Tab-separated table of C-alpha atoms in Angstrom:
chain	number	residue	atom	x	y	z
A	1425	MET	CA	19.027	-34.626	-1.724
A	1426	ASN	CA	15.774	-36.187	-0.503
A	1427	TYR	CA	13.880	-35.209	2.650
A	1428	HIS	CA	11.413	-37.186	4.752
A	1429	VAL	CA	7.951	-35.892	5.663
A	1430	VAL	CA	7.646	-36.199	9.460
A	1431	ALA	CA	4.251	-34.518	9.958
A	1432	CYS	CA	1.290	-33.272	7.905
A	1433	SER	CA	-1.824	-31.714	9.444
A	1434	PRO	CA	-4.689	-29.508	8.190
A	1435	GLY	CA	-4.042	-25.777	8.484
A	1436	GLU	CA	-4.898	-22.366	7.102
A	1437	MET	CA	-3.189	-19.088	6.319
A	1438	LYS	CA	-4.139	-15.503	5.540
A	1439	GLN	CA	-3.272	-14.539	1.981
A	1440	GLU	CA	-3.793	-11.297	0.074
A	1441	ILE	CA	-5.889	-11.969	-3.042
A	1442	ASN	CA	-6.793	-9.018	-5.307
A	1443	GLY	CA	-6.027	-6.581	-2.499
A	1444	LYS	CA	-8.146	-8.418	0.113
A	1445	LYS	CA	-6.972	-10.746	2.866
A	1446	GLU	CA	-8.620	-14.153	2.579
A	1447	THR	CA	-8.248	-17.384	4.541
A	1448	VAL	CA	-6.723	-20.194	2.482
A	1449	LYS	CA	-7.080	-23.789	3.700
A	1450	GLY	CA	-4.254	-26.278	3.230
A	1451	PHE	CA	-1.760	-28.386	5.174
A	1452	ASN	CA	1.145	-27.710	7.535
A	1453	VAL	CA	4.077	-29.967	6.653
A	1454	LYS	CA	7.217	-30.636	8.696
A	1455	LEU	CA	10.300	-32.301	7.204
A	1456	GLN	CA	13.294	-33.812	8.964
A	1457	ASP	CA	15.272	-30.861	7.500
A	1458	THR	CA	14.713	-28.131	4.935
A	1459	ILE	CA	16.505	-25.770	2.563
A	1460	LEU	CA	13.613	-23.271	2.680
A	1461	PHE	CA	14.078	-20.286	4.990
A	1462	PRO	CA	11.214	-19.556	7.424
A	1463	GLU	CA	10.179	-15.950	7.964
A	1464	GLY	CA	12.278	-14.237	10.629
A	1465	GLY	CA	14.843	-11.546	11.455
A	1466	GLY	CA	13.051	-8.995	9.288
A	1467	GLN	CA	13.328	-11.262	6.227
A	1468	PRO	CA	10.315	-12.818	4.451
A	1469	ASP	CA	10.171	-16.585	3.934
A	1470	ASP	CA	11.328	-18.606	0.953
A	1471	HIS	CA	8.928	-20.049	-1.588
A	1472	GLY	CA	9.506	-23.185	-3.598
A	1473	LEU	CA	8.308	-26.738	-4.210
A	1474	ILE	CA	8.019	-29.928	-2.183
A	1475	GLY	CA	7.993	-32.407	-5.036
A	1476	ASP	CA	5.571	-30.711	-7.410
A	1477	VAL	CA	3.503	-29.086	-4.618
A	1478	PRO	CA	4.016	-25.296	-4.240
A	1479	VAL	CA	5.107	-24.060	-0.808
A	1480	LEU	CA	3.051	-20.948	-0.071
A	1481	ARG	CA	4.588	-20.030	3.292
A	1482	VAL	CA	7.319	-21.186	5.656
A	1483	THR	CA	7.152	-20.319	9.366
A	1484	ARG	CA	9.290	-21.257	12.350
A	1485	GLN	CA	8.116	-23.139	15.432
A	1486	GLY	CA	11.085	-23.360	17.797
A	1487	ALA	CA	13.795	-25.286	15.942
A	1488	GLU	CA	11.384	-26.593	13.271
A	1489	ALA	CA	10.198	-25.123	9.984
A	1490	VAL	CA	6.521	-25.497	9.028
A	1491	HIS	CA	5.734	-25.512	5.297
A	1492	PHE	CA	2.205	-24.522	4.273
A	1493	VAL	CA	1.049	-26.304	1.118
A	1494	SER	CA	-2.284	-26.742	-0.673
A	1495	SER	CA	-2.114	-30.559	-0.966
A	1496	ALA	CA	-1.558	-33.189	1.737
A	1497	LEU	CA	1.703	-35.175	1.834
A	1498	GLU	CA	2.088	-38.661	3.255
A	1499	VAL	CA	4.089	-38.985	6.491
A	1500	GLY	CA	7.284	-40.952	5.825
A	1501	GLN	CA	7.272	-40.016	2.146
A	1502	GLU	CA	10.600	-39.055	0.551
A	1503	VAL	CA	10.428	-35.722	-1.269
A	1504	GLN	CA	12.733	-33.351	-3.105
A	1505	LEU	CA	12.848	-29.631	-2.353
A	1506	LYS	CA	13.312	-26.790	-4.803
A	1507	VAL	CA	13.776	-23.174	-3.757
A	1508	ASP	CA	12.469	-20.204	-5.741
A	1509	TRP	CA	15.977	-18.912	-6.435
A	1510	GLU	CA	14.964	-15.518	-7.845
A	1511	ARG	CA	13.073	-14.721	-4.630
A	1512	ARG	CA	15.842	-16.198	-2.422
A	1513	PHE	CA	18.661	-14.272	-4.130
A	1514	ASP	CA	16.659	-11.033	-3.953
A	1515	HIS	CA	16.243	-11.516	-0.201
A	1516	MET	CA	19.953	-12.351	0.150
A	1517	GLN	CA	20.916	-9.117	-1.611
A	1518	GLN	CA	18.549	-6.947	0.422
A	1519	HIS	CA	19.457	-8.552	3.762
A	1520	SER	CA	23.242	-8.445	3.270
A	1521	GLY	CA	22.832	-4.894	1.968
A	1522	GLN	CA	21.019	-3.975	5.158
A	1523	HIS	CA	23.839	-5.354	7.306
A	1524	LEU	CA	26.353	-3.326	5.305
A	1525	ILE	CA	24.375	-0.081	5.437
A	1526	THR	CA	23.686	-0.548	9.156
A	1527	ALA	CA	27.363	-1.133	9.965
A	1528	ILE	CA	28.676	1.801	7.903
A	1529	ALA	CA	25.974	4.218	9.157
A	1530	GLU	CA	26.965	3.397	12.728
A	1531	SER	CA	30.717	3.660	12.122
A	1532	MET	CA	30.479	6.919	10.135
A	1533	PHE	CA	27.795	8.791	12.081
A	1534	GLY	CA	27.020	6.767	15.213
A	1535	TYR	CA	23.463	6.071	13.975
A	1536	LYS	CA	22.289	2.741	15.338
A	1537	THR	CA	19.719	0.593	13.536
A	1538	THR	CA	16.678	-0.120	15.732
A	1539	SER	CA	14.676	-2.151	13.180
A	1540	TRP	CA	14.368	-2.872	9.472
A	1541	GLU	CA	11.844	-4.181	6.950
A	1542	LEU	CA	12.455	-6.061	3.707
A	1543	GLY	CA	9.561	-4.821	1.571
A	1544	ARG	CA	8.236	-6.106	-1.742
A	1545	GLN	CA	9.405	-3.060	-3.702
A	1546	ARG	CA	11.904	-1.362	-1.400
A	1547	SER	CA	13.373	-1.882	2.057
A	1548	THR	CA	13.607	0.361	5.110
A	1549	ILE	CA	16.147	0.762	7.909
A	1550	GLU	CA	15.014	2.600	11.046
A	1551	LEU	CA	17.912	4.703	12.330
A	1552	ASP	CA	18.079	6.103	15.854
A	1553	THR	CA	18.434	9.727	14.771
A	1554	PRO	CA	15.852	12.519	14.319
A	1555	SER	CA	17.167	13.345	10.836
A	1556	MET	CA	19.826	12.589	8.258
A	1557	LYS	CA	21.351	15.294	6.082
A	1558	PRO	CA	21.519	14.813	2.296
A	1559	ALA	CA	25.311	15.087	2.439
A	1560	GLN	CA	25.451	12.285	5.015
A	1561	MET	CA	23.247	10.040	2.879
A	1562	GLU	CA	25.431	10.739	-0.155
A	1563	ALA	CA	28.617	9.912	1.798
A	1564	LEU	CA	26.998	6.727	3.131
A	1565	GLU	CA	26.009	5.599	-0.369
A	1566	VAL	CA	29.559	6.175	-1.643
A	1567	ALA	CA	31.041	4.248	1.296
A	1568	VAL	CA	28.816	1.154	0.983
A	1569	ASN	CA	29.399	0.921	-2.762
A	1570	GLU	CA	33.159	1.155	-2.201
A	1571	LYS	CA	32.875	-1.932	0.025
A	1572	ILE	CA	30.984	-3.734	-2.740
A	1573	ARG	CA	33.720	-2.935	-5.272
A	1574	ALA	CA	36.343	-4.146	-2.773
A	1575	HIS	CA	34.990	-7.746	-3.010
A	1576	VAL	CA	34.762	-8.105	0.783
A	1577	PRO	CA	34.062	-11.723	1.856
A	1578	VAL	CA	30.978	-12.575	3.944
A	1579	ALA	CA	31.299	-15.647	6.188
A	1580	VAL	CA	28.964	-17.566	8.489
A	1581	GLN	CA	30.139	-18.526	11.978
A	1582	VAL	CA	28.402	-20.690	14.567
A	1583	LEU	CA	28.923	-19.703	18.211
A	1584	SER	CA	27.579	-20.664	21.614
A	1585	LEU	CA	25.135	-18.540	23.602
A	1586	ASP	CA	27.974	-17.297	25.849
A	1587	ASP	CA	30.014	-15.664	23.074
A	1588	PRO	CA	29.629	-11.825	22.932
A	1589	VAL	CA	28.280	-10.378	19.677
A	1590	ARG	CA	26.332	-7.322	18.508
A	1591	SER	CA	22.601	-8.051	18.301
A	1592	ARG	CA	19.155	-6.710	19.105
A	1593	GLY	CA	18.487	-9.892	21.104
A	1594	LEU	CA	17.248	-13.435	20.577
A	1595	PRO	CA	13.627	-14.578	20.154
A	1596	ASP	CA	12.086	-16.225	23.217
A	1597	ASP	CA	11.801	-19.582	21.400
A	1598	ALA	CA	15.340	-19.579	19.982
A	1599	ALA	CA	16.935	-23.026	19.845
A	1600	GLY	CA	20.382	-24.391	19.051
A	1601	PRO	CA	23.716	-22.571	18.491
A	1602	ILE	CA	23.996	-18.934	17.499
A	1603	ARG	CA	24.574	-18.056	13.835
A	1604	ILE	CA	26.860	-15.104	13.089
A	1605	ILE	CA	27.220	-13.170	9.805
A	1606	ASP	CA	30.775	-11.827	9.502
A	1607	ILE	CA	31.429	-9.166	6.838
A	1608	GLU	CA	35.232	-9.169	6.958
A	1609	GLY	CA	36.546	-6.046	8.649
A	1610	VAL	CA	33.120	-4.363	8.504
A	1611	ASP	CA	30.541	-6.069	10.718
A	1612	VAL	CA	29.953	-9.114	12.913
A	1613	ASN	CA	26.323	-9.647	13.839
A	1614	MET	CA	23.936	-12.346	14.974
A	1615	CYS	CA	21.443	-13.236	12.218
A	1616	CYS	CA	19.317	-16.188	11.094
A	1617	GLY	CA	18.745	-14.884	7.551
A	1618	THR	CA	20.174	-15.781	4.167
A	1619	HIS	CA	23.142	-13.783	2.853
A	1620	VAL	CA	25.564	-13.500	-0.056
A	1621	SER	CA	29.076	-14.932	0.343
A	1622	ASN	CA	30.803	-11.800	-0.957
A	1623	LEU	CA	29.740	-8.129	-1.006
A	1624	SER	CA	30.436	-8.027	-4.755
A	1625	HIS	CA	27.284	-10.142	-5.206
A	1626	LEU	CA	25.263	-7.118	-4.062
A	1627	GLN	CA	26.216	-5.362	-7.341
A	1628	VAL	CA	25.135	-1.889	-6.189
A	1629	ILE	CA	23.224	-0.111	-3.400
A	1630	LYS	CA	20.978	2.893	-4.008
A	1631	LEU	CA	19.760	4.991	-1.068
A	1632	LEU	CA	16.436	6.445	-2.194
A	1633	GLY	CA	15.895	8.924	0.621
A	1634	THR	CA	14.591	9.265	4.161
A	1635	GLU	CA	11.217	9.565	5.833
A	1636	LYS	CA	10.274	10.644	9.335
A	1637	GLY	CA	10.036	7.586	11.566
A	1638	LYS	CA	8.391	6.839	14.892
A	1639	LYS	CA	9.616	8.218	18.201
A	1640	ASN	CA	12.042	10.766	16.769
A	1641	LYS	CA	13.733	8.278	14.432
A	1642	THR	CA	14.502	8.283	10.696
A	1643	ASN	CA	13.560	5.667	8.091
A	1644	LEU	CA	16.215	5.177	5.408
A	1645	LEU	CA	14.848	3.730	2.136
A	1646	PHE	CA	17.135	1.602	-0.016
A	1647	LEU	CA	17.442	-0.835	-2.934
A	1648	VAL	CA	20.117	-3.455	-3.550
A	1649	GLY	CA	21.306	-5.339	-6.640
A	1650	ASN	CA	18.691	-6.464	-9.130
A	1651	ARG	CA	16.125	-4.136	-7.560
A	1652	VAL	CA	18.278	-1.161	-8.585
A	1653	LEU	CA	18.336	-2.426	-12.180
A	1654	LYS	CA	14.551	-2.923	-12.207
A	1655	TYR	CA	14.067	0.534	-10.660
A	1656	ALA	CA	16.270	2.100	-13.360
A	1657	GLU	CA	14.376	0.247	-16.100
A	1658	LYS	CA	10.999	1.344	-14.703
A	1659	SER	CA	12.194	4.946	-14.250
A	1660	TYR	CA	13.456	5.090	-17.837
A	1661	SER	CA	10.170	3.676	-19.158
A	1662	THR	CA	8.252	6.309	-17.171
A	1663	GLU	CA	10.595	9.017	-18.468
A	1664	ARG	CA	9.985	7.996	-22.101
A	1665	SER	CA	6.213	7.991	-21.523
A	1666	LEU	CA	6.390	11.494	-20.038
A	1667	VAL	CA	8.455	12.715	-22.986
A	1668	SER	CA	5.711	11.474	-25.300
A	1669	LEU	CA	2.894	12.980	-23.219
A	1670	LEU	CA	4.478	16.333	-22.337
A	1671	LYS	CA	6.366	16.855	-25.618
A	1672	THR	CA	9.435	18.025	-23.699
A	1673	GLY	CA	12.760	16.524	-22.636
A	1674	PRO	CA	13.284	14.973	-19.161
A	1675	ASP	CA	15.018	18.101	-17.815
A	1676	TYR	CA	11.819	20.121	-18.348
A	1677	HIS	CA	9.276	17.615	-16.983
A	1678	VAL	CA	8.955	19.143	-13.502
A	1679	ASP	CA	8.478	22.693	-14.816
A	1680	THR	CA	5.983	21.506	-17.444
A	1681	VAL	CA	3.891	19.556	-14.932
A	1682	ASP	CA	3.967	22.531	-12.539
A	1683	LYS	CA	2.594	24.799	-15.289
A	1684	ILE	CA	-0.114	22.259	-16.152
A	1685	GLN	CA	-1.161	21.980	-12.501
A	1686	LYS	CA	-1.446	25.768	-12.177
A	1687	THR	CA	-3.516	25.901	-15.359
A	1688	VAL	CA	-5.812	23.123	-14.130
A	1689	LYS	CA	-6.296	24.861	-10.763
A	1690	GLY	CA	-7.269	28.059	-12.585
A	1691	LEU	CA	-9.746	26.193	-14.780
A	1692	GLN	CA	-11.207	24.377	-11.759
A	1693	LYS	CA	-11.699	27.702	-9.999
A	1694	SER	CA	-13.444	29.145	-13.042
A	1695	ASN	CA	-15.573	26.025	-13.395
A	1696	LEU	CA	-16.671	26.230	-9.751
A	1697	GLY	CA	-17.675	29.851	-10.260
A	1698	LEU	CA	-19.750	28.894	-13.320
A	1699	LEU	CA	-21.363	26.001	-11.449
A	1700	ARG	CA	-22.404	28.378	-8.651
A	1701	ASP	CA	-23.932	30.745	-11.213
A	1702	VAL	CA	-25.762	27.808	-12.836
A	1703	ALA	CA	-27.071	26.721	-9.408
A	1704	VAL	CA	-28.535	30.178	-8.773
A	1705	LEU	CA	-30.152	30.288	-12.256
A	1706	ILE	CA	-31.658	26.808	-11.793
A	1707	ALA	CA	-33.210	27.862	-8.470
A	1708	GLN	CA	-34.509	31.181	-9.844
A	1709	ASN	CA	-36.031	29.423	-12.859
A	1710	PHE	CA	-37.935	27.076	-10.558
A	1711	LYS	CA	-39.127	29.885	-8.298
A	1712	SER	CA	-40.381	31.930	-11.251
A	1713	ASN	CA	-42.588	29.062	-12.478
A	1714	PRO	CA	-46.170	29.697	-11.284
A	1715	GLU	CA	-46.935	25.966	-11.524
A	1716	ARG	CA	-43.837	24.851	-9.666
A	1717	GLY	CA	-45.518	22.789	-6.940
A	1718	ASN	CA	-43.883	21.762	-3.669
A	1719	PHE	CA	-41.214	19.369	-5.039
A	1720	PHE	CA	-38.025	20.025	-7.018
A	1721	THR	CA	-35.563	17.425	-8.248
A	1722	LEU	CA	-32.392	17.572	-10.356
A	1723	HIS	CA	-29.471	15.337	-11.291
A	1724	LYS	CA	-26.242	16.764	-12.702
A	1725	LYS	CA	-23.091	14.828	-13.515
A	1726	GLU	CA	-20.843	17.777	-12.619
A	1727	GLY	CA	-21.247	19.324	-9.194
A	1728	ASP	CA	-20.508	18.988	-5.496
A	1729	ASN	CA	-22.121	19.522	-2.099
A	1730	GLU	CA	-21.793	23.301	-2.433
A	1731	PHE	CA	-23.605	23.234	-5.802
A	1732	MET	CA	-26.533	21.363	-4.237
A	1733	SER	CA	-26.587	23.571	-1.145
A	1734	ILE	CA	-26.791	26.760	-3.260
A	1735	ILE	CA	-29.820	25.411	-5.137
A	1736	ALA	CA	-31.561	24.355	-1.902
A	1737	ASN	CA	-30.813	27.688	-0.217
A	1738	GLU	CA	-31.996	29.738	-3.211
A	1739	ILE	CA	-35.235	27.776	-3.569
A	1740	GLY	CA	-36.015	27.802	0.153
A	1741	THR	CA	-37.014	24.572	1.803
A	1742	GLU	CA	-39.544	25.671	4.413
A	1743	GLU	CA	-42.400	24.406	2.226
A	1744	THR	CA	-40.624	22.838	-0.780
A	1745	LEU	CA	-39.038	19.381	-0.763
A	1746	VAL	CA	-35.776	19.356	-2.761
A	1747	PHE	CA	-34.011	16.179	-3.955
A	1748	LEU	CA	-30.641	16.739	-5.667
A	1749	THR	CA	-27.930	14.365	-6.877
A	1750	VAL	CA	-24.543	14.764	-8.566
A	1751	GLY	CA	-22.284	12.103	-10.086
A	1752	GLU	CA	-22.500	9.271	-12.596
A	1753	GLU	CA	-26.036	8.356	-13.692
A	1754	LYS	CA	-25.639	4.682	-12.759
A	1755	GLY	CA	-22.570	4.959	-10.523
A	1756	PRO	CA	-21.466	6.627	-7.282
A	1757	GLY	CA	-22.207	10.212	-6.314
A	1758	LEU	CA	-23.635	12.606	-3.728
A	1759	PHE	CA	-27.206	13.443	-2.753
A	1760	LEU	CA	-29.102	16.077	-0.781
A	1761	LEU	CA	-32.681	15.863	0.483
A	1762	ALA	CA	-33.868	19.160	1.968
A	1763	GLY	CA	-37.269	20.399	3.076
A	1764	PRO	CA	-39.663	20.369	6.019
A	1765	SER	CA	-37.983	18.515	8.907
A	1766	GLY	CA	-40.719	15.922	9.346
A	1767	LYS	CA	-40.700	14.844	5.690
A	1768	VAL	CA	-36.893	14.787	5.495
A	1769	SER	CA	-36.571	12.727	8.686
A	1770	GLU	CA	-39.078	10.206	7.336
A	1771	LEU	CA	-37.756	9.928	3.786
A	1772	GLY	CA	-33.987	10.357	4.381
A	1773	PRO	CA	-33.213	6.820	5.651
A	1774	ARG	CA	-35.297	5.264	2.839
A	1775	VAL	CA	-33.419	7.295	0.215
A	1776	LEU	CA	-30.124	6.202	1.766
A	1777	GLU	CA	-31.124	2.548	1.638
A	1778	MET	CA	-32.359	2.659	-1.979
A	1779	LEU	CA	-29.165	4.375	-3.206
A	1780	GLN	CA	-26.846	2.145	-1.134
A	1781	GLY	CA	-25.307	5.115	0.593
A	1782	LYS	CA	-23.989	6.516	3.839
A	1783	GLY	CA	-25.125	9.776	5.328
A	1784	ALA	CA	-26.982	11.612	8.081
A	1785	GLY	CA	-29.371	14.447	8.560
A	1786	LYS	CA	-30.640	17.174	10.893
A	1787	ASN	CA	-32.578	20.429	10.749
A	1788	GLY	CA	-34.418	19.549	7.535
A	1789	ARG	CA	-31.379	18.335	5.583
A	1790	PHE	CA	-30.260	14.777	4.837
A	1791	GLN	CA	-27.184	14.225	2.689
A	1792	GLY	CA	-24.425	11.747	2.002
A	1793	LYS	CA	-22.479	9.591	-0.452
A	1794	VAL	CA	-24.089	6.842	-2.518
A	1795	ASN	CA	-22.626	3.801	-4.249
A	1796	SER	CA	-25.161	3.606	-7.069
A	1797	MET	CA	-27.610	6.022	-8.700
A	1798	ALA	CA	-29.332	3.144	-10.530
A	1799	ARG	CA	-32.534	3.493	-8.452
A	1800	ARG	CA	-32.633	7.286	-8.525
A	1801	GLY	CA	-35.834	7.247	-10.586
A	1802	GLU	CA	-37.541	5.078	-7.967
A	1803	VAL	CA	-36.466	7.486	-5.229
A	1804	GLU	CA	-37.882	10.420	-7.197
A	1805	THR	CA	-41.216	8.599	-7.620
A	1806	LEU	CA	-41.309	7.765	-3.900
A	1807	ILE	CA	-40.818	11.414	-2.937
A	1808	GLN	CA	-43.382	12.662	-5.483
A	1809	GLU	CA	-46.021	10.244	-4.175
A	1810	HIS	CA	-45.240	11.302	-0.614
A	1811	CYS	CA	-45.729	14.979	-1.574
A	1812	LYS	CA	-49.065	14.189	-3.281
A	1813	ASN	CA	-50.330	12.315	-0.220
A	1814	GLU	CA	-49.421	15.294	1.950
A	1815	GLN	CA	-51.510	17.680	-0.138
């Protein structure tokens, strides 16, 4: 089927690129009709093609769908539409699964659904209950999967605004007749989303667990259909990797990791004790040098704020200026500048700027985090020259 372009105007959208939200410029296109679902009802939008132009987003404006594309289309042009079926079918499975879980949770336990989210990896139903017992979740999972095996039909009805039906309400800009999703003998609910035509198309539902929700509610996490298969495949791959790394079978992984963590904590505690001893020895070595001067500097890859503080405290900073850093030689780390208050107050901000860091100071101490130690040598020279000029 062909569709006519009725409007095309410049537009922009926010898109996540490499973990950052960026503004993408393009065009907003309206067609006389569309097969692509616009975002709404807790369900993300469809993706697809208008001709050979990718559709990056579909939104709803009243009764019209707006397609965001990267290239302009000519008004009046006839175009063909193609939906990204893998994405569409995934959304159909998750959305119909949500309706089923919501209906059974309410009929079995009286827990009403107050909202839901179709996520990229997993979906969430917010239930109006402070908690859900493991036995209840297990019974719910059994019940919804029984409905799937029963091949229950799912039909779409179109009703007028006056017909009574269960719903959380209509959007303010709703237009046209009301669309109803009827899961035979299970649930009848108002919904604009895309759904399967039979519960058997859901394949399987897995309830992953619960999390504490807002306002004394509970979030129920779930997967439907192909997502369950992908989750099982990923879990098995992770299991095989752990078998190789831990040299034990899956049944012993938790105990083995627990033992490793306890061992690591013990080693970290011992390492911290050694670092403290090293800090004291470093300070004593400096103090015992008759030609030590009034400036001490040190960089150590291993260490923390406590390590630097011990050195500064042991040396004494009433007359000596101390500049200490820990971390990667050319990468991020921590620093401490300690000494007479006047010198520290003057030099601290300059050190911060040269090391691209964030920090603050008071009472003769200036410390913080830095993004790069690349100019550490320059900072050391700056402080040394300042100390010479003060002599």
